[in-house]
C-alpha cells in the first residue's frame, strides 16, 4: 500500500506465495507472473518482462521459497538487483525462512547488494523461528519509505500490540534466540532428511523432487498424467495429506506438482506418513 498506485504492475514468482497477492490486489495492482526453474526466478525471463511491463515492484521469496523450497544463487540475486537499479523498480524481498538453513553457507540478502540497497524492502518474521501466534514481523526499508509504511500501518490497525512487542523484546534480551534457532535447525534437518530418505519408495516411479538446503518445504513433480489435486482425495482417505501445487501458480498450473512440508512431524511420523502415501499412490 505504501508503494503502489492502482494499475501499477507487480511481478511475482510463478509458482509463488499467493497469500501475498491479496496485498497487491487491495492496492489495485496488476500481478504478472515470472517463470522459474529449479534455481528459482529466471533472470532472462525477468529482464524480458521488465522491459515489456515496466513494473513498479517485484515480490519474491529468494530463500527456501514457499511453496518450492528453492533458493536463488548469488549470481541470480545480483541480476535481480541490477535489473531493479537499471529499470527503477522496487524489490520486496520476503525472507521468513532464511534462518532455517540446514546445509551450506547463507546467500546474501538482495537488500544487502549495493545495486539494490536503496530500492529493497526486506521482510522478516518471528513466525518460523519463535512463535507464529505472536504475529510479529519486521521490515527494513530505505528511510524515505519507512514513514509511509508507518502511516499505512496506522491506517490498517493503529499498531501491533505493544504488550506482544514488549514480550518479544524481553525474550530477545533475556533468552538466546540463536541457540533456539540452533535447536530447531537440528530437528528440522533430521526431519527433512527422513522425508528425503523415504520419498523414493513412496512416490510413483518417474517422480522428481528437489533437495532444499533449508526452510520447511520441498516440491514434487509426479509423472505425466498424474493430477496431484485429484490424488489428494485418495491420500486423505489414507490419513495423510500434502498441498497440491496448482493453486500456487498465478496463471497456468502444472497439475503434477505438490508441496510437502517436513517440519511439523518427527522422523517416525514422517516414515508412517510416507507409508500411507505409498499406499494411496499405488491405489491411484
Ligand atoms: C513467504 C511467506 N511470507 C509470509 C508468511 C507469513 O508470515 P507471518 O506469519 O509473519 O505473517 C509466510 C507464511 O506462511 C510465507 O510463507
mmCIF file of C-alpha atoms and ligand atoms in Angstrom:
data_model
loop_
_atom_site.group_PDB
_atom_site.id
_atom_site.type_symbol
_atom_site.label_atom_id
_atom_site.label_comp_id
_atom_site.label_asym_id
_atom_site.label_seq_id
_atom_site.Cartn_x
_atom_site.Cartn_y
_atom_site.Cartn_z
ATOM 1 C CA UNK A 1 0.000 0.000 0.000
ATOM 2 C CA UNK A 2 2.910 2.362 0.631
ATOM 3 C CA UNK A 3 4.464 1.600 -2.765
ATOM 4 C CA UNK A 4 1.647 1.035 -5.230
ATOM 5 C CA UNK A 5 -0.910 3.096 -7.132
ATOM 6 C CA UNK A 6 -3.938 1.463 -8.776
ATOM 7 C CA UNK A 7 -2.887 -0.015 -12.135
ATOM 8 C CA UNK A 8 0.788 -0.465 -11.195
ATOM 9 C CA UNK A 9 2.344 -3.773 -12.223
ATOM 10 C CA UNK A 10 3.831 -6.129 -9.614
ATOM 11 C CA UNK A 11 5.927 -9.068 -10.817
ATOM 12 C CA UNK A 12 5.769 -12.305 -8.789
ATOM 13 C CA UNK A 13 7.374 -15.752 -8.962
ATOM 14 C CA UNK A 14 5.351 -18.490 -10.674
ATOM 15 C CA UNK A 15 4.717 -20.639 -8.669
ATOM 16 C CA UNK A 16 4.859 -18.372 -5.635
ATOM 17 C CA UNK A 17 3.394 -17.380 -2.278
ATOM 18 C CA UNK A 18 -0.082 -16.415 -3.335
ATOM 19 C CA UNK A 19 -1.220 -15.036 0.035
ATOM 20 C CA UNK A 20 0.999 -12.038 -0.733
ATOM 21 C CA UNK A 21 -1.072 -11.334 -3.828
ATOM 22 C CA UNK A 22 -4.009 -10.212 -1.681
ATOM 23 C CA UNK A 23 -1.984 -7.190 -0.588
ATOM 24 C CA UNK A 24 -1.294 -6.272 -4.203
ATOM 25 C CA UNK A 25 -4.959 -6.800 -5.131
ATOM 26 C CA UNK A 26 -6.063 -4.468 -2.300
ATOM 27 C CA UNK A 27 -3.741 -1.804 -3.696
ATOM 28 C CA UNK A 28 -5.324 -2.211 -7.139
ATOM 29 C CA UNK A 29 -2.114 -3.502 -8.738
ATOM 30 C CA UNK A 30 -1.891 -5.847 -11.735
ATOM 31 C CA UNK A 31 0.079 -9.020 -10.923
ATOM 32 C CA UNK A 32 2.284 -10.518 -13.646
ATOM 33 C CA UNK A 33 3.954 -13.924 -13.070
ATOM 34 C CA UNK A 34 7.652 -14.509 -13.854
ATOM 35 C CA UNK A 35 8.750 -18.032 -14.931
ATOM 36 C CA UNK A 36 11.013 -20.030 -12.594
ATOM 37 C CA UNK A 37 13.167 -23.172 -12.762
ATOM 38 C CA UNK A 38 14.892 -25.312 -10.116
ATOM 39 C CA UNK A 39 17.070 -22.311 -9.230
ATOM 40 C CA UNK A 40 14.076 -20.005 -8.704
ATOM 41 C CA UNK A 41 13.208 -16.916 -10.703
ATOM 42 C CA UNK A 42 14.871 -16.905 -14.177
ATOM 43 C CA UNK A 43 16.776 -13.615 -14.694
ATOM 44 C CA UNK A 44 16.440 -13.672 -18.519
ATOM 45 C CA UNK A 45 12.661 -14.092 -18.246
ATOM 46 C CA UNK A 46 12.576 -11.324 -15.651
ATOM 47 C CA UNK A 47 14.546 -8.999 -17.951
ATOM 48 C CA UNK A 48 12.053 -9.550 -20.785
ATOM 49 C CA UNK A 49 9.030 -8.918 -18.561
ATOM 50 C CA UNK A 50 10.605 -5.826 -17.010
ATOM 51 C CA UNK A 51 11.164 -4.328 -20.462
ATOM 52 C CA UNK A 52 7.606 -5.127 -21.537
ATOM 53 C CA UNK A 53 5.606 -4.411 -18.364
ATOM 54 C CA UNK A 54 7.554 -1.556 -16.697
ATOM 55 C CA UNK A 55 6.752 -2.895 -13.190
ATOM 56 C CA UNK A 56 6.610 -0.770 -10.060
ATOM 57 C CA UNK A 57 7.799 -3.695 -7.920
ATOM 58 C CA UNK A 58 8.980 -7.300 -7.860
ATOM 59 C CA UNK A 59 7.856 -9.522 -4.969
ATOM 60 C CA UNK A 60 9.947 -12.621 -4.300
ATOM 61 C CA UNK A 61 10.937 -15.151 -1.642
ATOM 62 C CA UNK A 62 14.552 -15.779 -2.662
ATOM 63 C CA UNK A 63 15.497 -18.196 0.146
ATOM 64 C CA UNK A 64 13.728 -21.551 0.733
ATOM 65 C CA UNK A 65 10.702 -20.273 -1.114
ATOM 66 C CA UNK A 66 7.120 -21.136 -0.272
ATOM 67 C CA UNK A 67 5.919 -23.392 -1.950
ATOM 68 C CA UNK A 68 9.009 -24.861 -3.681
ATOM 69 C CA UNK A 69 11.852 -24.640 -1.116
ATOM 70 C CA UNK A 70 14.025 -23.170 -3.905
ATOM 71 C CA UNK A 71 16.834 -20.674 -3.294
ATOM 72 C CA UNK A 72 18.225 -18.065 -5.686
ATOM 73 C CA UNK A 73 22.032 -18.261 -6.000
ATOM 74 C CA UNK A 74 24.215 -15.161 -5.699
ATOM 75 C CA UNK A 75 24.576 -14.507 -9.475
ATOM 76 C CA UNK A 76 20.773 -14.519 -9.861
ATOM 77 C CA UNK A 77 20.406 -12.207 -6.844
ATOM 78 C CA UNK A 78 22.879 -9.820 -8.463
ATOM 79 C CA UNK A 79 20.993 -9.988 -11.755
ATOM 80 C CA UNK A 80 17.722 -9.118 -9.973
ATOM 81 C CA UNK A 81 19.382 -6.213 -8.132
ATOM 82 C CA UNK A 82 20.978 -4.842 -11.303
ATOM 83 C CA UNK A 83 17.709 -5.030 -13.260
ATOM 84 C CA UNK A 84 15.948 -3.145 -10.460
ATOM 85 C CA UNK A 85 18.612 -0.471 -10.467
ATOM 86 C CA UNK A 86 18.616 -0.106 -14.271
ATOM 87 C CA UNK A 87 14.829 -0.009 -14.646
ATOM 88 C CA UNK A 88 13.951 1.694 -11.367
ATOM 89 C CA UNK A 89 11.565 -0.774 -9.744
ATOM 90 C CA UNK A 90 11.223 -1.753 -6.078
ATOM 91 C CA UNK A 91 12.130 -5.203 -4.757
ATOM 92 C CA UNK A 92 10.023 -6.707 -1.976
ATOM 93 C CA UNK A 93 12.271 -9.416 -0.505
ATOM 94 C CA UNK A 94 10.213 -11.667 1.768
ATOM 95 C CA UNK A 95 12.503 -13.761 3.984
ATOM 96 C CA UNK A 96 10.680 -15.669 6.714
ATOM 97 C CA UNK A 97 12.736 -18.878 6.187
ATOM 98 C CA UNK A 98 16.361 -17.721 5.724
ATOM 99 C CA UNK A 99 17.435 -18.589 9.295
ATOM 100 C CA UNK A 100 16.265 -22.177 8.821
ATOM 101 C CA UNK A 101 19.364 -23.315 6.897
ATOM 102 C CA UNK A 102 20.484 -26.940 7.256
ATOM 103 C CA UNK A 103 23.389 -27.110 4.764
ATOM 104 C CA UNK A 104 25.831 -24.752 3.081
ATOM 105 C CA UNK A 105 26.549 -21.076 3.531
ATOM 106 C CA UNK A 106 23.946 -18.293 3.588
ATOM 107 C CA UNK A 107 23.287 -16.351 0.388
ATOM 108 C CA UNK A 108 23.455 -12.560 0.726
ATOM 109 C CA UNK A 109 20.195 -10.665 1.086
ATOM 110 C CA UNK A 110 19.282 -8.865 -2.137
ATOM 111 C CA UNK A 111 18.707 -5.876 0.167
ATOM 112 C CA UNK A 112 22.421 -6.016 1.017
ATOM 113 C CA UNK A 113 23.672 -5.846 -2.578
ATOM 114 C CA UNK A 114 24.852 -2.340 -3.500
ATOM 115 C CA UNK A 115 22.683 -2.110 -6.634
ATOM 116 C CA UNK A 116 19.509 -2.818 -4.650
ATOM 117 C CA UNK A 117 20.276 -1.261 -1.266
ATOM 118 C CA UNK A 118 18.131 1.842 -1.777
ATOM 119 C CA UNK A 119 15.244 0.072 -3.526
ATOM 120 C CA UNK A 120 14.569 -3.089 -1.496
ATOM 121 C CA UNK A 121 12.032 -3.705 1.254
ATOM 122 C CA UNK A 122 13.216 -6.688 3.311
ATOM 123 C CA UNK A 123 10.506 -8.503 5.295
ATOM 124 C CA UNK A 124 11.291 -10.697 8.303
ATOM 125 C CA UNK A 125 9.111 -12.676 10.699
ATOM 126 C CA UNK A 126 9.247 -14.325 14.109
ATOM 127 C CA UNK A 127 6.619 -16.802 12.917
ATOM 128 C CA UNK A 128 9.023 -19.517 11.724
ATOM 129 C CA UNK A 129 11.749 -19.110 14.352
ATOM 130 C CA UNK A 130 9.966 -18.184 17.588
ATOM 131 C CA UNK A 131 6.173 -18.484 17.613
ATOM 132 C CA UNK A 132 3.656 -17.964 14.795
ATOM 133 C CA UNK A 133 0.950 -16.976 17.319
ATOM 134 C CA UNK A 134 2.899 -13.854 18.312
ATOM 135 C CA UNK A 135 2.046 -12.356 14.872
ATOM 136 C CA UNK A 136 5.200 -10.247 14.917
ATOM 137 C CA UNK A 137 7.349 -9.409 11.953
ATOM 138 C CA UNK A 138 9.600 -6.609 10.867
ATOM 139 C CA UNK A 139 10.675 -4.727 7.775
ATOM 140 C CA UNK A 140 13.857 -2.999 6.750
ATOM 141 C CA UNK A 141 13.440 -0.283 4.129
ATOM 142 C CA UNK A 142 15.068 2.934 2.930
ATOM 143 C CA UNK A 143 14.228 5.794 5.289
ATOM 144 C CA UNK A 144 12.109 7.604 2.705
ATOM 145 C CA UNK A 145 9.718 4.655 2.553
ATOM 146 C CA UNK A 146 9.555 3.888 6.269
ATOM 147 C CA UNK A 147 7.492 6.985 7.093
ATOM 148 C CA UNK A 148 4.863 5.966 4.507
ATOM 149 C CA UNK A 149 4.863 2.427 5.931
ATOM 150 C CA UNK A 150 4.162 3.764 9.442
ATOM 151 C CA UNK A 151 1.206 5.795 8.178
ATOM 152 C CA UNK A 152 -0.216 2.853 6.180
ATOM 153 C CA UNK A 153 0.207 0.575 9.189
ATOM 154 C CA UNK A 154 -1.608 3.084 11.413
ATOM 155 C CA UNK A 155 -4.498 3.300 8.976
ATOM 156 C CA UNK A 156 -4.681 -0.516 8.807
ATOM 157 C CA UNK A 157 -4.687 -1.390 12.533
ATOM 158 C CA UNK A 158 -3.347 1.622 14.532
ATOM 159 C CA UNK A 159 -0.391 -0.514 15.688
ATOM 160 C CA UNK A 160 0.710 -4.018 16.633
ATOM 161 C CA UNK A 161 0.003 -4.944 20.262
ATOM 162 C CA UNK A 162 2.551 -3.137 22.445
ATOM 163 C CA UNK A 163 2.371 -5.944 25.007
ATOM 164 C CA UNK A 164 3.284 -8.562 22.402
ATOM 165 C CA UNK A 165 6.133 -6.400 21.141
ATOM 166 C CA UNK A 166 7.389 -5.904 24.712
ATOM 167 C CA UNK A 167 7.219 -9.661 25.343
ATOM 168 C CA UNK A 168 9.263 -10.342 22.221
ATOM 169 C CA UNK A 169 11.762 -7.606 23.126
ATOM 170 C CA UNK A 170 12.130 -9.136 26.597
ATOM 171 C CA UNK A 171 12.678 -12.568 25.055
ATOM 172 C CA UNK A 172 15.346 -11.172 22.730
ATOM 173 C CA UNK A 173 17.063 -9.510 25.701
ATOM 174 C CA UNK A 174 16.894 -12.374 28.217
ATOM 175 C CA UNK A 175 16.866 -15.535 26.127
ATOM 176 C CA UNK A 176 19.148 -16.816 23.407
ATOM 177 C CA UNK A 177 17.245 -16.782 20.112
ATOM 178 C CA UNK A 178 20.296 -18.030 18.204
ATOM 179 C CA UNK A 179 20.536 -21.063 20.489
ATOM 180 C CA UNK A 180 16.831 -21.738 19.958
ATOM 181 C CA UNK A 181 17.288 -21.475 16.183
ATOM 182 C CA UNK A 182 20.193 -23.947 16.513
ATOM 183 C CA UNK A 183 17.816 -26.425 18.197
ATOM 184 C CA UNK A 184 15.065 -26.148 15.592
ATOM 185 C CA UNK A 185 17.604 -26.315 12.769
ATOM 186 C CA UNK A 186 18.929 -29.624 14.088
ATOM 187 C CA UNK A 187 15.398 -31.018 14.478
ATOM 188 C CA UNK A 188 14.206 -29.819 11.067
ATOM 189 C CA UNK A 189 17.361 -31.076 9.305
ATOM 190 C CA UNK A 190 16.635 -34.561 10.662
ATOM 191 C CA UNK A 191 13.021 -34.311 9.510
ATOM 192 C CA UNK A 192 13.975 -33.111 6.032
ATOM 193 C CA UNK A 193 16.437 -35.998 5.744
ATOM 194 C CA UNK A 194 13.785 -38.503 6.891
ATOM 195 C CA UNK A 195 11.456 -37.244 4.162
ATOM 196 C CA UNK A 196 14.190 -37.347 1.501
ATOM 197 C CA UNK A 197 15.210 -40.880 2.520
ATOM 198 C CA UNK A 198 11.654 -42.233 2.349
ATOM 199 C CA UNK A 199 10.399 -40.402 -0.742
ATOM 200 C CA UNK A 200 11.788 -42.713 -3.465
ATOM 201 C CA UNK A 201 9.689 -45.601 -2.132
ATOM 202 C CA UNK A 202 6.555 -43.522 -1.573
ATOM 203 C CA UNK A 203 6.198 -41.729 -4.910
ATOM 204 C CA UNK A 204 5.269 -43.270 -8.271
ATOM 205 C CA UNK A 205 8.263 -44.226 -10.489
ATOM 206 C CA UNK A 206 9.301 -41.271 -12.632
ATOM 207 C CA UNK A 207 8.525 -38.626 -9.967
ATOM 208 C CA UNK A 208 11.061 -35.858 -9.312
ATOM 209 C CA UNK A 209 11.727 -33.661 -6.305
ATOM 210 C CA UNK A 210 14.300 -31.161 -5.051
ATOM 211 C CA UNK A 211 16.649 -31.252 -2.014
ATOM 212 C CA UNK A 212 16.158 -27.880 -0.282
ATOM 213 C CA UNK A 213 19.068 -26.731 1.899
ATOM 214 C CA UNK A 214 16.616 -25.243 4.398
ATOM 215 C CA UNK A 215 13.122 -23.984 5.090
ATOM 216 C CA UNK A 216 10.000 -26.075 5.527
ATOM 217 C CA UNK A 217 9.044 -27.387 2.088
ATOM 218 C CA UNK A 218 10.083 -29.485 -0.850
ATOM 219 C CA UNK A 219 8.479 -29.569 -4.297
ATOM 220 C CA UNK A 220 7.458 -32.761 -6.061
ATOM 221 C CA UNK A 221 6.606 -33.362 -9.713
ATOM 222 C CA UNK A 222 4.574 -36.540 -10.296
ATOM 223 C CA UNK A 223 4.973 -38.323 -13.643
ATOM 224 C CA UNK A 224 2.995 -37.111 -16.667
ATOM 225 C CA UNK A 225 -0.672 -37.961 -16.489
ATOM 226 C CA UNK A 226 -0.880 -37.632 -12.689
ATOM 227 C CA UNK A 227 -3.000 -34.899 -11.111
ATOM 228 C CA UNK A 228 -1.950 -34.038 -7.537
ATOM 229 C CA UNK A 229 -5.285 -32.307 -6.808
ATOM 230 C CA UNK A 230 -7.339 -35.395 -7.734
ATOM 231 C CA UNK A 231 -4.959 -37.740 -5.896
ATOM 232 C CA UNK A 232 -5.261 -35.722 -2.676
ATOM 233 C CA UNK A 233 -8.724 -37.192 -2.005
ATOM 234 C CA UNK A 234 -7.229 -40.713 -2.126
ATOM 235 C CA UNK A 235 -4.351 -39.624 0.136
ATOM 236 C CA UNK A 236 -6.761 -38.155 2.694
ATOM 237 C CA UNK A 237 -8.696 -41.448 2.747
ATOM 238 C CA UNK A 238 -5.368 -42.997 3.787
ATOM 239 C CA UNK A 239 -4.998 -40.368 6.570
ATOM 240 C CA UNK A 240 -2.162 -38.392 5.029
ATOM 241 C CA UNK A 241 -2.146 -35.046 3.226
ATOM 242 C CA UNK A 242 0.006 -32.729 1.127
ATOM 243 C CA UNK A 243 -0.711 -29.429 -0.602
ATOM 244 C CA UNK A 244 -1.417 -29.650 -4.358
ATOM 245 C CA UNK A 245 0.803 -27.304 -6.371
ATOM 246 C CA UNK A 246 -1.830 -25.939 -8.757
ATOM 247 C CA UNK A 247 -3.127 -23.060 -6.563
ATOM 248 C CA UNK A 248 0.391 -21.596 -6.265
ATOM 249 C CA UNK A 249 0.513 -20.741 -9.979
ATOM 250 C CA UNK A 250 -0.691 -17.296 -10.987
ATOM 251 C CA UNK A 251 -1.735 -18.392 -14.496
ATOM 252 C CA UNK A 252 -1.244 -21.895 -15.957
ATOM 253 C CA UNK A 253 -0.886 -24.527 -13.216
ATOM 254 C CA UNK A 254 1.232 -27.666 -13.530
ATOM 255 C CA UNK A 255 -1.206 -30.319 -12.220
ATOM 256 C CA UNK A 256 1.605 -32.801 -11.493
ATOM 257 C CA UNK A 257 3.163 -30.655 -8.750
ATOM 258 C CA UNK A 258 2.673 -30.755 -4.986
ATOM 259 C CA UNK A 259 4.224 -29.218 -1.861
ATOM 260 C CA UNK A 260 5.411 -31.311 1.061
ATOM 261 C CA UNK A 261 6.156 -29.829 4.464
ATOM 262 C CA UNK A 262 8.648 -31.645 6.676
ATOM 263 C CA UNK A 263 8.896 -29.556 9.854
ATOM 264 C CA UNK A 264 5.807 -30.461 11.909
ATOM 265 C CA UNK A 265 6.316 -34.211 12.361
ATOM 266 C CA UNK A 266 9.183 -36.239 13.791
ATOM 267 C CA UNK A 267 11.069 -38.782 11.643
ATOM 268 C CA UNK A 268 8.942 -41.732 12.814
ATOM 269 C CA UNK A 269 5.724 -39.899 11.942
ATOM 270 C CA UNK A 270 7.193 -38.887 8.582
ATOM 271 C CA UNK A 271 8.006 -42.556 7.908
ATOM 272 C CA UNK A 272 4.408 -43.520 8.713
ATOM 273 C CA UNK A 273 3.063 -40.698 6.525
ATOM 274 C CA UNK A 274 5.180 -41.919 3.621
ATOM 275 C CA UNK A 275 3.880 -45.486 4.040
ATOM 276 C CA UNK A 276 0.335 -44.156 3.849
ATOM 277 C CA UNK A 277 1.216 -42.046 0.816
ATOM 278 C CA UNK A 278 2.749 -45.066 -0.948
ATOM 279 C CA UNK A 279 -0.498 -46.975 -0.376
ATOM 280 C CA UNK A 280 -2.551 -44.056 -1.659
ATOM 281 C CA UNK A 281 -0.473 -43.594 -4.809
ATOM 282 C CA UNK A 282 -0.419 -47.325 -5.573
ATOM 283 C CA UNK A 283 -4.235 -47.287 -5.396
ATOM 284 C CA UNK A 284 -4.064 -44.137 -7.569
HETATM 285 C C1 LIG B 1 6.685 -16.401 2.033
HETATM 286 C C2 LIG B 1 5.882 -16.123 3.245
HETATM 287 N N1 LIG B 1 5.694 -14.867 3.653
HETATM 288 C C3 LIG B 1 4.972 -14.592 4.762
HETATM 289 C C4 LIG B 1 4.415 -15.600 5.511
HETATM 290 C C5 LIG B 1 3.595 -15.216 6.714
HETATM 291 O O1 LIG B 1 4.410 -14.770 7.704
HETATM 292 P P1 LIG B 1 3.805 -14.148 9.064
HETATM 293 O O2 LIG B 1 3.390 -15.298 9.935
HETATM 294 O O3 LIG B 1 4.931 -13.356 9.609
HETATM 295 O O4 LIG B 1 2.626 -13.334 8.657
HETATM 296 C C6 LIG B 1 4.580 -16.922 5.130
HETATM 297 C C7 LIG B 1 3.983 -17.979 5.963
HETATM 298 O O5 LIG B 1 3.423 -18.921 5.601
HETATM 299 C C8 LIG B 1 5.325 -17.193 3.959
HETATM 300 O O6 LIG B 1 5.487 -18.446 3.511
#
